[in-house]
Amino acid sequence: MKVYKQYIDGKFQNSHSKDTIEVLNPFTGKVIATAPNGDAEDAARALAAAQKAQGPWAARTAGDRAGYLSKMAEVIRAHRVELAKTLAEEQAKVIGLAQGEIDSTAAYFDYYAGWATKYEGEVIQSDRPGENIFLMLQPIGVVVGICPWNFPFFVMARKVAPSLLTGCATIIKPSSETPCTTFEFAKLVDEIGLPPGVLNFVSGRGGTLGDALVKSPVTDLVTLTGSVEAGQQIIAATAPNITKTSLELGGKAPVIVCADADLDLTVKAVVGSRIIYSGQVCNCAERVYVDEKIADEFMDRMAKAMAAVTYGDPFQNTDMSCQINREQLAKIEAMVERAKQQGAQVVTGGERPAEPKTGPFYKPTLLANCKQDMEIMRKEIFGPVLPVMRVSGLDEAIAMANDCEYGLTSSIFTSGVTNMMRAMNELKFGETYVNREHFEAMQGFHAGWRKSGIGGADGKHGLMEYLQTHVVYVQR
Ligand code: NAD
């Protein structure tokens, strides 16, 4: 069993709290590691280290900082197989997907290293003679990055890479469910000669360690990927200091299936999207609006495809494994029960499987007869359950899709240019996929509307989250 320590100021050290969190392998139920259950004193230590490192780090050239990102990509690639194994164990992610996450994380560090020579300020024309106006981009300062359990390694990099590149000292808090790959990365970072305090990793509960990190006046930016509830708490905690927040929160992605959709492509994409990582992905199909003209055929095909999904040991390369923990399983079960009471019909699934006996499994589930006012069509399920509603056409589909408190991602399946263009212009979401489902590209911009968040990640717009403008008027 692995025993992890806090990584603060370039040193592995015991938590002030001396308390620990047991990390379970969700599939086997066995304890695989312990991580510190850090407290407010740990937060203070990490913040002091980052504050001390901030000035010298910002004073380096972006190219110099990018060199460390390239080294991070290198060490991840050198340890890609062990890291994927740790990831698959700590979160029951099927090994192929876990390997993909590790590899795309290495690519992400390389991508942002490339930005060192590309981001630039502006020289603005002045209306005074003999004057130049310079708009400089400066690092925002100390960044606190708070990560979820569903993509613990990639989301960590999504914060570390742009933050370090732009000159911000950084503290990362992984989820208590999945701290292992983060601390394995800390060990690799420890070997690449990064100046102490530039990158710190601390684990603990959101309400204690996390709260202390976000409400400190030392913190200049909080970047959270997590639930709407955590986002709301962080907005409240950062209000007294007016600290900037960048929030990537939950989703309730609608899928619109038009009468002219290619059903082979649609069914494959939608099922793949709903069952990837056992349905625990923020931007994946959460509800379907299908045109009534093709609804019967669509449901027949979906039922067969969902029933054919394999599940089991994440190391056996099944389509999916179990949920992260028993609480998530209970939440999914309760949502399906309430949906049934409200009139939804279980087409396939709708229960725990008899096998495997280890792990909190829920069968891939398709629900028919769903209506817009049902909880299952309005709240994030975060499991392998897909509710479907029939609609009269695109007008109704777009109206129903937009009628939602979340605004992260959406998708449409159609062979018509007019339908596609209507979706582009009328869907009110941060992202829309046309004739495909997940994932987003690192050079895009992943940003939710409404309760799905504030700000965003990836690409040049994601980089801007970590920069602030400094306008200087120079008179000759
Ligand atoms: P969560 O909100 O329970 O926890 C996320 C992180 O926030 C954890 O590290 C937790 O300890 C911390 N936290 C919780 N309360 C806090 C507080 N008051 N102060 C400081 N830190 C606090 O979310 P989760 O269950 O780990 O992840 C699942 C959620 O994340 C889903 O809603 C999913 O949609 C969302 N998510 C969104 C994206 C995106 O890009 N928009 C990506 C992945 C996951």
Short mmCIF file of C-alpha atoms and ligand atoms in Angstrom, two decimals:
data_model
loop_
_atom_site.label_atom_id
_atom_site.label_comp_id
_atom_site.label_asym_id
_atom_site.label_seq_id
_atom_site.Cartn_x
_atom_site.Cartn_y
_atom_site.Cartn_z
CA MET A 1 0.00 0.00 0.00
CA LYS A 2 1.34 3.45 -0.92
CA VAL A 3 1.59 6.22 1.68
CA TYR A 4 1.60 9.70 0.17
CA LYS A 5 2.78 12.94 1.76
CA GLN A 6 2.08 16.58 1.00
CA TYR A 7 4.49 18.12 -1.53
CA ILE A 8 5.17 21.68 -0.38
CA ASP A 9 8.12 23.96 -1.17
CA GLY A 10 9.92 21.22 -3.09
CA LYS A 11 9.77 18.71 -0.20
CA PHE A 12 7.56 15.77 0.70
CA GLN A 13 6.33 16.39 4.23
CA ASN A 14 3.86 15.12 6.80
CA SER A 15 0.54 16.86 7.05
CA HIS A 16 0.12 19.12 10.08
CA SER A 17 -3.17 17.28 10.77
CA LYS A 18 -1.46 13.85 10.96
CA ASP A 19 -4.82 12.52 9.74
CA THR A 20 -5.09 10.45 6.57
CA ILE A 21 -7.65 9.51 3.92
CA GLU A 22 -7.86 5.91 2.71
CA VAL A 23 -8.00 5.57 -1.07
CA LEU A 24 -10.06 2.62 -2.30
CA ASN A 25 -9.83 0.78 -5.58
CA PRO A 26 -13.53 1.10 -6.50
CA PHE A 27 -13.56 -2.22 -8.37
CA THR A 28 -11.97 -4.42 -5.68
CA GLY A 29 -13.04 -2.34 -2.67
CA LYS A 30 -9.52 -2.71 -1.26
CA VAL A 31 -7.47 0.15 0.23
CA ILE A 32 -4.61 0.93 -2.17
CA ALA A 33 -3.09 4.03 -0.56
CA THR A 34 -3.38 6.65 2.11
CA ALA A 35 -3.09 10.37 1.43
CA PRO A 36 -2.94 13.25 3.90
CA ASN A 37 -6.20 14.68 5.16
CA GLY A 38 -4.67 18.16 5.15
CA ASP A 39 -5.89 21.05 7.26
CA ALA A 40 -5.76 24.86 7.27
CA GLU A 41 -2.14 24.82 8.47
CA ASP A 42 -1.14 22.73 5.41
CA ALA A 43 -2.94 25.27 3.24
CA ALA A 44 -1.02 28.11 4.92
CA ARG A 45 2.31 26.33 4.36
CA ALA A 46 1.58 25.68 0.69
CA LEU A 47 0.40 29.26 0.16
CA ALA A 48 3.52 30.67 1.86
CA ALA A 49 5.74 28.52 -0.38
CA ALA A 50 3.90 29.60 -3.51
CA GLN A 51 3.95 33.25 -2.49
CA LYS A 52 7.72 33.11 -1.97
CA ALA A 53 8.26 31.41 -5.34
CA GLN A 54 5.90 33.69 -7.27
CA GLY A 55 8.16 36.70 -7.97
CA PRO A 56 11.27 34.80 -9.14
CA TRP A 57 9.14 32.44 -11.25
CA ALA A 58 7.34 35.31 -12.98
CA ALA A 59 10.70 36.99 -13.62
CA ARG A 60 11.95 34.07 -15.72
CA THR A 61 11.35 34.03 -19.44
CA ALA A 62 8.31 32.18 -20.74
CA GLY A 63 10.69 30.02 -22.77
CA ASP A 64 12.53 29.00 -19.62
CA ARG A 65 9.26 28.12 -17.91
CA ALA A 66 8.13 26.18 -20.99
CA GLY A 67 11.27 24.06 -20.69
CA TYR A 68 9.87 22.64 -17.44
CA LEU A 69 6.56 21.83 -19.14
CA SER A 70 8.43 19.92 -21.82
CA LYS A 71 10.27 17.99 -19.10
CA MET A 72 6.92 17.16 -17.48
CA ALA A 73 5.70 15.75 -20.80
CA GLU A 74 8.90 13.71 -21.06
CA VAL A 75 8.70 12.17 -17.58
CA ILE A 76 5.01 11.35 -18.04
CA ARG A 77 5.83 9.52 -21.28
CA ALA A 78 8.69 7.68 -19.59
CA HIS A 79 6.26 6.42 -16.90
CA ARG A 80 3.12 6.18 -19.02
CA VAL A 81 2.35 2.51 -18.29
CA GLU A 82 2.72 2.73 -14.48
CA LEU A 83 0.73 5.96 -14.38
CA ALA A 84 -2.12 4.41 -16.38
CA LYS A 85 -2.17 1.41 -14.03
CA THR A 86 -2.39 3.69 -10.99
CA LEU A 87 -5.17 5.69 -12.64
CA ALA A 88 -7.17 2.56 -13.56
CA GLU A 89 -6.80 1.29 -9.98
CA GLU A 90 -7.72 4.44 -8.14
CA GLN A 91 -10.86 5.21 -10.16
CA ALA A 92 -11.95 2.01 -11.96
CA LYS A 93 -11.30 3.54 -15.36
CA VAL A 94 -10.84 0.91 -18.10
CA ILE A 95 -7.17 0.61 -18.85
CA GLY A 96 -7.38 1.77 -22.48
CA LEU A 97 -9.12 4.98 -21.46
CA ALA A 98 -6.69 5.46 -18.56
CA GLN A 99 -3.75 5.11 -20.96
CA GLY A 100 -5.39 7.64 -23.28
CA GLU A 101 -5.72 10.09 -20.40
CA ILE A 102 -2.04 9.76 -19.48
CA ASP A 103 -0.90 10.16 -23.08
CA SER A 104 -3.11 13.16 -23.79
CA THR A 105 -1.83 14.77 -20.58
CA ALA A 106 1.75 14.55 -21.87
CA ALA A 107 0.58 16.08 -25.15
CA TYR A 108 -1.16 18.85 -23.20
CA PHE A 109 2.09 19.90 -21.50
CA ASP A 110 3.81 19.99 -24.89
CA TYR A 111 0.94 22.02 -26.36
CA TYR A 112 1.17 24.73 -23.70
CA ALA A 113 4.98 24.74 -23.81
CA GLY A 114 4.52 25.87 -27.43
CA TRP A 115 2.63 28.96 -26.27
CA ALA A 116 5.81 30.46 -24.75
CA THR A 117 6.64 32.16 -28.04
CA LYS A 118 3.07 32.94 -29.03
CA TYR A 119 1.20 34.94 -26.47
CA GLU A 120 1.65 38.66 -26.83
CA GLY A 121 0.50 42.04 -25.55
CA GLU A 122 -0.49 45.04 -27.66
CA VAL A 123 0.73 48.51 -28.56
CA ILE A 124 -2.30 50.79 -28.79
CA GLN A 125 -2.48 54.06 -30.74
CA SER A 126 -2.64 57.04 -28.40
CA ASP A 127 -4.70 60.20 -28.99
CA ARG A 128 -1.92 62.29 -27.38
CA PRO A 129 1.13 63.31 -29.40
CA GLY A 130 4.39 61.65 -28.35
CA GLU A 131 2.69 58.90 -26.40
CA ASN A 132 2.65 55.12 -26.68
CA ILE A 133 0.19 52.87 -24.89
CA PHE A 134 1.40 49.40 -24.02
CA LEU A 135 -0.95 46.62 -22.96
CA MET A 136 1.19 44.06 -21.18
CA LEU A 137 0.08 40.58 -20.10
CA GLN A 138 1.22 39.76 -16.58
CA PRO A 139 0.77 36.53 -14.58
CA ILE A 140 -2.20 36.74 -12.27
CA GLY A 141 -0.15 35.43 -9.32
CA VAL A 142 -0.68 32.48 -6.97
CA VAL A 143 -3.10 29.94 -8.44
CA VAL A 144 -5.06 27.33 -6.51
CA GLY A 145 -6.24 24.47 -8.74
CA ILE A 146 -8.91 22.14 -7.37
CA CYS A 147 -9.54 18.90 -9.23
CA PRO A 148 -12.38 16.34 -9.49
CA TRP A 149 -12.12 12.56 -9.40
CA ASN A 150 -13.28 11.76 -12.94
CA PHE A 151 -10.22 12.92 -14.94
CA PRO A 152 -7.76 13.50 -12.10
CA PHE A 153 -4.59 13.46 -14.20
CA PHE A 154 -5.72 15.39 -17.27
CA VAL A 155 -7.61 18.05 -15.31
CA MET A 156 -4.56 18.53 -13.08
CA ALA A 157 -2.48 19.27 -16.21
CA ARG A 158 -5.22 21.51 -17.57
CA LYS A 159 -4.49 23.78 -14.61
CA VAL A 160 -0.73 23.27 -14.13
CA ALA A 161 0.35 23.77 -17.75
CA PRO A 162 -1.15 27.23 -18.50
CA SER A 163 -0.54 28.38 -14.94
CA LEU A 164 3.20 27.63 -14.88
CA LEU A 165 3.71 28.76 -18.48
CA THR A 166 2.32 32.22 -17.76
CA GLY A 167 4.42 32.60 -14.59
CA CYS A 168 2.02 31.66 -11.78
CA ALA A 169 3.15 29.64 -8.77
CA THR A 170 0.58 26.91 -8.29
CA ILE A 171 -1.02 24.73 -5.63
CA ILE A 172 -3.00 21.66 -6.72
CA LYS A 173 -5.55 19.89 -4.55
CA PRO A 174 -6.71 16.55 -5.99
CA SER A 175 -10.04 14.98 -5.03
CA SER A 176 -9.85 12.85 -1.88
CA GLU A 177 -11.19 9.97 -4.00
CA THR A 178 -8.29 10.03 -6.47
CA PRO A 179 -5.06 11.57 -5.17
CA CYS A 180 -2.70 8.76 -6.31
CA THR A 181 -1.75 9.76 -9.86
CA THR A 182 -1.34 13.37 -8.71
CA PHE A 183 1.15 12.37 -6.02
CA GLU A 184 2.92 10.01 -8.44
CA PHE A 185 3.28 13.06 -10.71
CA ALA A 186 4.63 15.06 -7.75
CA LYS A 187 7.42 12.47 -7.42
CA LEU A 188 8.28 12.96 -11.10
CA VAL A 189 8.15 16.76 -10.77
CA ASP A 190 10.53 16.48 -7.81
CA GLU A 191 13.16 15.05 -10.17
CA ILE A 192 13.10 17.71 -12.88
CA GLY A 193 14.64 20.55 -10.88
CA LEU A 194 11.65 22.88 -10.70
CA PRO A 195 12.41 25.67 -8.19
CA PRO A 196 10.87 24.92 -4.74
CA GLY A 197 7.39 26.32 -4.16
CA VAL A 198 6.54 26.83 -7.85
CA LEU A 199 4.31 23.74 -7.87
CA ASN A 200 2.82 22.28 -4.68
CA PHE A 201 0.47 19.31 -4.23
CA VAL A 202 -1.70 19.01 -1.13
CA SER A 203 -4.55 16.63 -0.39
CA GLY A 204 -7.48 16.95 1.99
CA ARG A 205 -11.22 17.51 2.06
CA GLY A 206 -12.85 20.31 0.07
CA GLY A 207 -14.62 21.81 3.07
CA THR A 208 -11.43 22.10 5.18
CA LEU A 209 -8.16 22.21 3.21
CA GLY A 210 -9.90 23.36 0.01
CA ASP A 211 -11.82 26.08 1.81
CA ALA A 212 -8.65 27.37 3.51
CA LEU A 213 -6.85 27.52 0.16
CA VAL A 214 -9.58 29.38 -1.69
CA LYS A 215 -10.40 31.97 0.95
CA SER A 216 -6.82 33.05 1.63
CA PRO A 217 -5.89 36.59 0.55
CA VAL A 218 -2.65 35.10 -0.89
CA THR A 219 -4.67 33.31 -3.57
CA ASP A 220 -5.06 35.30 -6.81
CA LEU A 221 -7.02 32.78 -8.88
CA VAL A 222 -9.06 29.71 -7.97
CA THR A 223 -9.59 27.29 -10.82
CA LEU A 224 -12.05 24.54 -9.92
CA THR A 225 -13.27 21.62 -11.95
CA GLY A 226 -16.10 20.02 -10.02
CA SER A 227 -19.76 20.16 -9.13
CA VAL A 228 -22.07 23.17 -9.24
CA GLU A 229 -22.38 22.95 -5.44
CA ALA A 230 -18.60 23.23 -4.95
CA GLY A 231 -18.57 26.14 -7.41
CA GLN A 232 -21.25 27.95 -5.43
CA GLN A 233 -19.34 27.43 -2.17
CA ILE A 234 -16.13 28.70 -3.75
CA ILE A 235 -17.83 31.82 -5.13
CA ALA A 236 -19.04 32.55 -1.57
CA ALA A 237 -15.62 31.82 -0.01
CA THR A 238 -13.74 34.01 -2.50
CA ALA A 239 -16.21 36.93 -2.30
CA PRO A 240 -14.58 38.77 0.64
CA ASN A 241 -11.26 39.07 -1.25
CA ILE A 242 -12.91 39.43 -4.71
CA THR A 243 -10.58 36.63 -5.83
CA LYS A 244 -10.94 35.65 -9.47
CA THR A 245 -12.53 32.23 -10.07
CA SER A 246 -12.51 30.03 -13.13
CA LEU A 247 -15.14 27.33 -12.74
CA GLU A 248 -15.64 24.22 -14.88
CA LEU A 249 -18.77 22.67 -13.44
CA GLY A 250 -21.38 20.05 -14.19
CA GLY A 251 -23.36 19.47 -17.37
CA LYS A 252 -26.59 17.99 -18.70
CA ALA A 253 -25.61 17.59 -22.34
CA PRO A 254 -28.60 17.29 -24.71
CA VAL A 255 -28.36 15.15 -27.85
CA ILE A 256 -30.64 16.15 -30.72
CA VAL A 257 -31.37 13.39 -33.21
CA CYS A 258 -32.96 14.80 -36.37
CA ALA A 259 -35.14 12.83 -38.77
CA ASP A 260 -32.32 12.94 -41.37
CA ALA A 261 -29.62 11.60 -39.00
CA ASP A 262 -27.36 8.71 -40.02
CA LEU A 263 -28.60 6.26 -37.39
CA ASP A 264 -25.60 3.90 -37.54
CA LEU A 265 -23.29 6.79 -36.72
CA THR A 266 -25.69 8.32 -34.18
CA VAL A 267 -26.33 5.19 -32.13
CA LYS A 268 -22.64 4.29 -31.96
CA ALA A 269 -21.66 7.81 -30.91
CA VAL A 270 -24.45 8.30 -28.35
CA VAL A 271 -23.97 4.93 -26.64
CA GLY A 272 -20.20 5.43 -26.58
CA SER A 273 -20.71 8.85 -25.07
CA ARG A 274 -23.11 7.67 -22.37
CA ILE A 275 -21.03 4.72 -21.16
CA ILE A 276 -17.50 6.13 -21.39
CA TYR A 277 -15.98 6.00 -17.89
CA SER A 278 -19.26 4.51 -16.67
CA GLY A 279 -21.15 7.70 -17.55
CA GLN A 280 -19.05 9.86 -15.24
CA VAL A 281 -17.95 12.50 -17.75
CA CYS A 282 -19.10 16.13 -17.64
CA ASN A 283 -19.60 16.64 -21.38
CA CYS A 284 -21.22 13.37 -22.36
CA ALA A 285 -24.76 12.60 -23.51
CA GLU A 286 -27.12 13.08 -20.56
CA ARG A 287 -30.52 13.34 -22.34
CA VAL A 288 -31.80 12.71 -25.87
CA TYR A 289 -34.43 14.52 -27.97
CA VAL A 290 -35.31 12.34 -30.94
CA ASP A 291 -37.58 13.31 -33.83
CA GLU A 292 -40.78 11.26 -33.52
CA LYS A 293 -40.56 10.31 -37.23
CA ILE A 294 -37.55 8.06 -36.55
CA ALA A 295 -38.00 7.48 -32.81
CA ASP A 296 -39.11 3.82 -33.00
CA GLU A 297 -36.17 2.75 -35.10
CA PHE A 298 -33.76 4.81 -33.02
CA MET A 299 -35.01 3.23 -29.76
CA ASP A 300 -34.79 -0.32 -31.18
CA ARG A 301 -31.21 0.23 -32.21
CA MET A 302 -30.29 2.02 -28.97
CA ALA A 303 -31.79 -0.79 -26.87
CA LYS A 304 -29.68 -3.41 -28.64
CA ALA A 305 -26.51 -1.30 -28.43
CA MET A 306 -26.96 -0.45 -24.73
CA ALA A 307 -27.72 -4.09 -23.86
CA ALA A 308 -24.53 -5.15 -25.66
CA VAL A 309 -22.28 -2.89 -23.55
CA THR A 310 -19.78 -4.96 -21.54
CA TYR A 311 -18.73 -4.09 -18.00
CA GLY A 312 -16.37 -5.54 -15.43
CA ASP A 313 -12.74 -5.45 -14.34
CA PRO A 314 -11.13 -2.24 -15.66
CA PHE A 315 -8.01 -4.20 -16.58
CA GLN A 316 -9.97 -6.56 -18.85
CA ASN A 317 -10.72 -3.89 -21.46
CA THR A 318 -14.47 -4.10 -21.11
CA ASP A 319 -16.51 -1.13 -22.39
CA MET A 320 -16.90 0.23 -18.87
CA SER A 321 -16.35 -0.64 -15.23
CA CYS A 322 -18.16 0.40 -12.03
CA GLN A 323 -19.08 3.76 -10.51
CA ILE A 324 -16.52 5.61 -8.38
CA ASN A 325 -18.22 4.76 -5.06
CA ARG A 326 -21.38 3.46 -3.38
CA GLU A 327 -22.79 6.99 -2.91
CA GLN A 328 -22.76 7.60 -6.66
CA LEU A 329 -24.44 4.23 -7.26
CA ALA A 330 -27.15 5.03 -4.69
CA LYS A 331 -27.71 8.44 -6.30
CA ILE A 332 -28.14 6.91 -9.78
CA GLU A 333 -30.45 4.19 -8.48
CA ALA A 334 -32.64 6.71 -6.68
CA MET A 335 -32.87 8.94 -9.77
CA VAL A 336 -34.00 6.01 -11.94
CA GLU A 337 -36.58 4.95 -9.34
CA ARG A 338 -38.02 8.49 -9.22
CA ALA A 339 -38.06 8.62 -13.04
CA LYS A 340 -40.03 5.34 -13.12
CA GLN A 341 -42.53 6.72 -10.61
CA GLN A 342 -42.94 9.76 -12.87
CA GLY A 343 -43.73 7.57 -15.89
CA ALA A 344 -40.37 6.72 -17.49
CA GLN A 345 -40.15 3.23 -18.94
CA VAL A 346 -37.02 1.09 -18.53
CA VAL A 347 -36.14 -0.27 -21.99
CA THR A 348 -32.95 -1.98 -20.86
CA GLY A 349 -30.95 -2.01 -17.61
CA GLY A 350 -32.48 -0.11 -14.72
CA GLU A 351 -30.82 -2.13 -11.94
CA ARG A 352 -27.56 -3.37 -10.44
CA PRO A 353 -26.18 -6.45 -12.22
CA ALA A 354 -25.79 -9.75 -10.31
CA GLU A 355 -22.18 -9.92 -11.48
CA PRO A 356 -19.50 -8.72 -10.86
CA LYS A 357 -20.08 -8.78 -7.12
CA THR A 358 -17.18 -6.45 -6.40
CA GLY A 359 -17.60 -2.77 -7.16
CA PRO A 360 -20.64 -0.47 -7.32
CA PHE A 361 -21.97 -1.48 -10.76
CA TYR A 362 -25.10 -0.19 -12.50
CA LYS A 363 -26.33 -1.70 -15.77
CA PRO A 364 -26.24 0.48 -18.89
CA THR A 365 -29.78 1.82 -18.90
CA LEU A 366 -32.10 3.25 -21.54
CA LEU A 367 -35.26 5.07 -20.44
CA ALA A 368 -38.20 5.82 -22.77
CA ASN A 369 -41.29 8.00 -22.28
CA CYS A 370 -39.29 10.74 -20.58
CA LYS A 371 -40.75 14.23 -20.26
CA GLN A 372 -39.03 17.57 -19.88
CA ASP A 373 -40.22 18.21 -16.34
CA MET A 374 -38.78 14.96 -14.94
CA GLU A 375 -35.75 15.25 -12.65
CA ILE A 376 -33.91 12.72 -14.86
CA MET A 377 -34.13 15.20 -17.79
CA ARG A 378 -33.03 18.18 -15.70
CA LYS A 379 -30.34 17.08 -13.19
CA GLU A 380 -26.90 15.63 -13.90
CA ILE A 381 -27.04 11.82 -13.57
CA PHE A 382 -23.29 11.10 -13.91
CA GLY A 383 -23.90 7.41 -14.61
CA PRO A 384 -24.65 5.04 -17.52
CA VAL A 385 -28.32 6.03 -17.77
CA LEU A 386 -29.83 7.70 -20.82
CA PRO A 387 -33.33 9.23 -20.76
CA VAL A 388 -34.98 9.79 -24.14
CA MET A 389 -37.84 12.12 -25.08
CA ARG A 390 -39.66 12.22 -28.43
CA VAL A 391 -40.09 15.63 -30.04
CA SER A 392 -42.09 16.91 -32.99
CA GLY A 393 -39.06 18.37 -34.77
CA LEU A 394 -36.06 20.66 -34.48
CA ASP A 395 -37.97 23.65 -33.06
CA GLU A 396 -39.09 21.65 -30.05
CA ALA A 397 -35.71 19.89 -29.70
CA ILE A 398 -33.80 23.18 -29.53
CA ALA A 399 -36.28 24.71 -27.10
CA MET A 400 -36.10 21.66 -24.79
CA ALA A 401 -32.29 21.48 -25.03
CA ASN A 402 -31.93 25.14 -24.01
CA ASP A 403 -34.45 24.83 -21.19
CA CYS A 404 -31.79 23.80 -18.68
CA GLU A 405 -29.81 25.29 -15.81
CA TYR A 406 -26.57 23.79 -17.19
CA GLY A 407 -24.88 24.98 -20.39
CA LEU A 408 -21.71 22.97 -20.92
CA THR A 409 -21.99 20.84 -24.06
CA SER A 410 -24.60 19.73 -26.58
CA SER A 411 -24.75 17.71 -29.78
CA ILE A 412 -26.83 17.28 -32.90
CA PHE A 413 -26.98 14.46 -35.42
CA THR A 414 -28.22 15.51 -38.87
CA SER A 415 -27.22 15.36 -42.52
CA GLY A 416 -28.79 18.74 -43.26
CA VAL A 417 -26.80 21.96 -43.42
CA THR A 418 -29.82 24.02 -42.34
CA ASN A 419 -30.33 21.92 -39.20
CA MET A 420 -26.63 22.12 -38.41
CA MET A 421 -26.57 25.90 -38.83
CA ARG A 422 -29.67 26.32 -36.68
CA ALA A 423 -27.95 24.32 -33.93
CA MET A 424 -24.80 26.45 -34.24
CA ASN A 425 -26.77 29.63 -33.90
CA GLU A 426 -29.56 28.67 -31.52
CA LEU A 427 -28.12 26.20 -29.00
CA LYS A 428 -27.08 28.06 -25.86
CA PHE A 429 -24.10 25.99 -24.75
CA GLY A 430 -20.34 26.48 -24.50
CA GLU A 431 -19.77 23.63 -26.96
CA THR A 432 -21.76 21.83 -29.65
CA TYR A 433 -20.66 18.63 -31.39
CA VAL A 434 -22.14 18.02 -34.85
CA ASN A 435 -22.38 14.36 -35.91
CA ARG A 436 -20.07 13.27 -33.12
CA GLU A 437 -19.82 13.18 -29.35
CA HIS A 438 -16.94 13.87 -26.92
CA PHE A 439 -14.05 14.95 -26.57
CA GLU A 440 -12.99 18.57 -26.83
CA ALA A 441 -9.63 19.59 -28.37
CA MET A 442 -6.79 21.11 -26.35
CA GLN A 443 -6.65 24.02 -28.83
CA GLY A 444 -10.40 24.70 -28.44
CA PHE A 445 -12.04 26.41 -25.47
CA HIS A 446 -13.94 24.35 -22.91
CA ALA A 447 -16.28 26.74 -21.13
CA GLY A 448 -19.76 26.30 -19.70
CA TRP A 449 -22.69 28.71 -19.86
CA ARG A 450 -25.18 29.28 -17.03
CA LYS A 451 -24.50 27.08 -13.97
CA SER A 452 -21.87 25.07 -15.87
CA GLY A 453 -19.25 27.64 -15.03
CA ILE A 454 -17.36 30.88 -15.37
CA GLY A 455 -14.34 31.25 -17.66
CA GLY A 456 -12.87 28.18 -19.30
CA ALA A 457 -9.88 26.03 -20.20
CA ASP A 458 -7.72 25.13 -23.22
CA GLY A 459 -6.29 27.01 -26.17
CA LYS A 460 -5.45 30.69 -26.27
CA HIS A 461 -8.60 31.71 -24.40
CA GLY A 462 -7.79 29.27 -21.58
CA LEU A 463 -4.33 30.82 -21.28
CA MET A 464 -5.91 34.23 -20.72
CA GLU A 465 -7.46 33.02 -17.45
CA TYR A 466 -3.98 33.07 -15.91
CA LEU A 467 -2.98 36.50 -17.23
CA GLN A 468 -4.03 40.00 -16.28
CA THR A 469 -3.55 43.16 -18.28
CA HIS A 470 -1.30 46.02 -17.25
CA VAL A 471 -1.72 49.09 -19.44
CA VAL A 472 1.18 51.55 -19.40
CA TYR A 473 0.98 55.09 -20.90
CA VAL A 474 4.46 56.32 -21.88
CA GLN A 475 4.82 60.03 -22.68
CA ARG A 476 8.01 61.11 -24.44
P1 NAD B 1 -16.88 17.89 -6.31
O1 NAD B 1 -17.44 19.24 -6.50
O2 NAD B 1 -17.46 17.02 -5.27
O3 NAD B 1 -15.33 18.00 -5.96
C1 NAD B 1 -14.40 18.64 -6.84
C2 NAD B 1 -13.24 19.17 -6.03
O4 NAD B 1 -13.68 20.30 -5.27
C3 NAD B 1 -12.67 18.18 -5.01
O5 NAD B 1 -11.27 18.29 -5.00
C4 NAD B 1 -13.29 18.65 -3.71
O6 NAD B 1 -12.52 18.28 -2.58
C5 NAD B 1 -13.29 20.16 -3.92
N1 NAD B 1 -14.23 20.92 -3.12
C6 NAD B 1 -15.51 20.58 -2.82
N2 NAD B 1 -16.06 21.56 -2.06
C7 NAD B 1 -15.13 22.52 -1.90
C8 NAD B 1 -15.10 23.76 -1.22
N3 NAD B 1 -16.17 24.22 -0.55
N4 NAD B 1 -13.98 24.51 -1.25
C9 NAD B 1 -12.89 24.07 -1.93
N5 NAD B 1 -12.85 22.87 -2.58
C10 NAD B 1 -13.96 22.12 -2.57
O7 NAD B 1 -16.90 17.20 -7.74
P2 NAD B 1 -16.50 15.70 -8.11
O8 NAD B 1 -17.58 14.81 -7.58
O9 NAD B 1 -15.08 15.42 -7.77
O10 NAD B 1 -16.57 15.74 -9.71
C11 NAD B 1 -17.73 15.54 -10.43
C12 NAD B 1 -18.33 16.85 -10.90
O11 NAD B 1 -17.34 17.57 -11.64
C13 NAD B 1 -19.48 16.65 -11.86
O12 NAD B 1 -20.49 17.58 -11.58
C14 NAD B 1 -18.87 16.94 -13.22
O13 NAD B 1 -19.78 17.34 -14.20
C15 NAD B 1 -17.88 17.99 -12.88
N6 NAD B 1 -16.83 18.07 -13.89
C16 NAD B 1 -16.82 19.15 -14.74
C17 NAD B 1 -15.85 19.23 -15.75
C18 NAD B 1 -15.82 20.40 -16.69
O14 NAD B 1 -14.84 20.53 -17.41
N7 NAD B 1 -16.82 21.25 -16.71
C19 NAD B 1 -14.90 18.22 -15.88
C20 NAD B 1 -14.92 17.15 -14.99
C21 NAD B 1 -15.90 17.09 -13.99
#
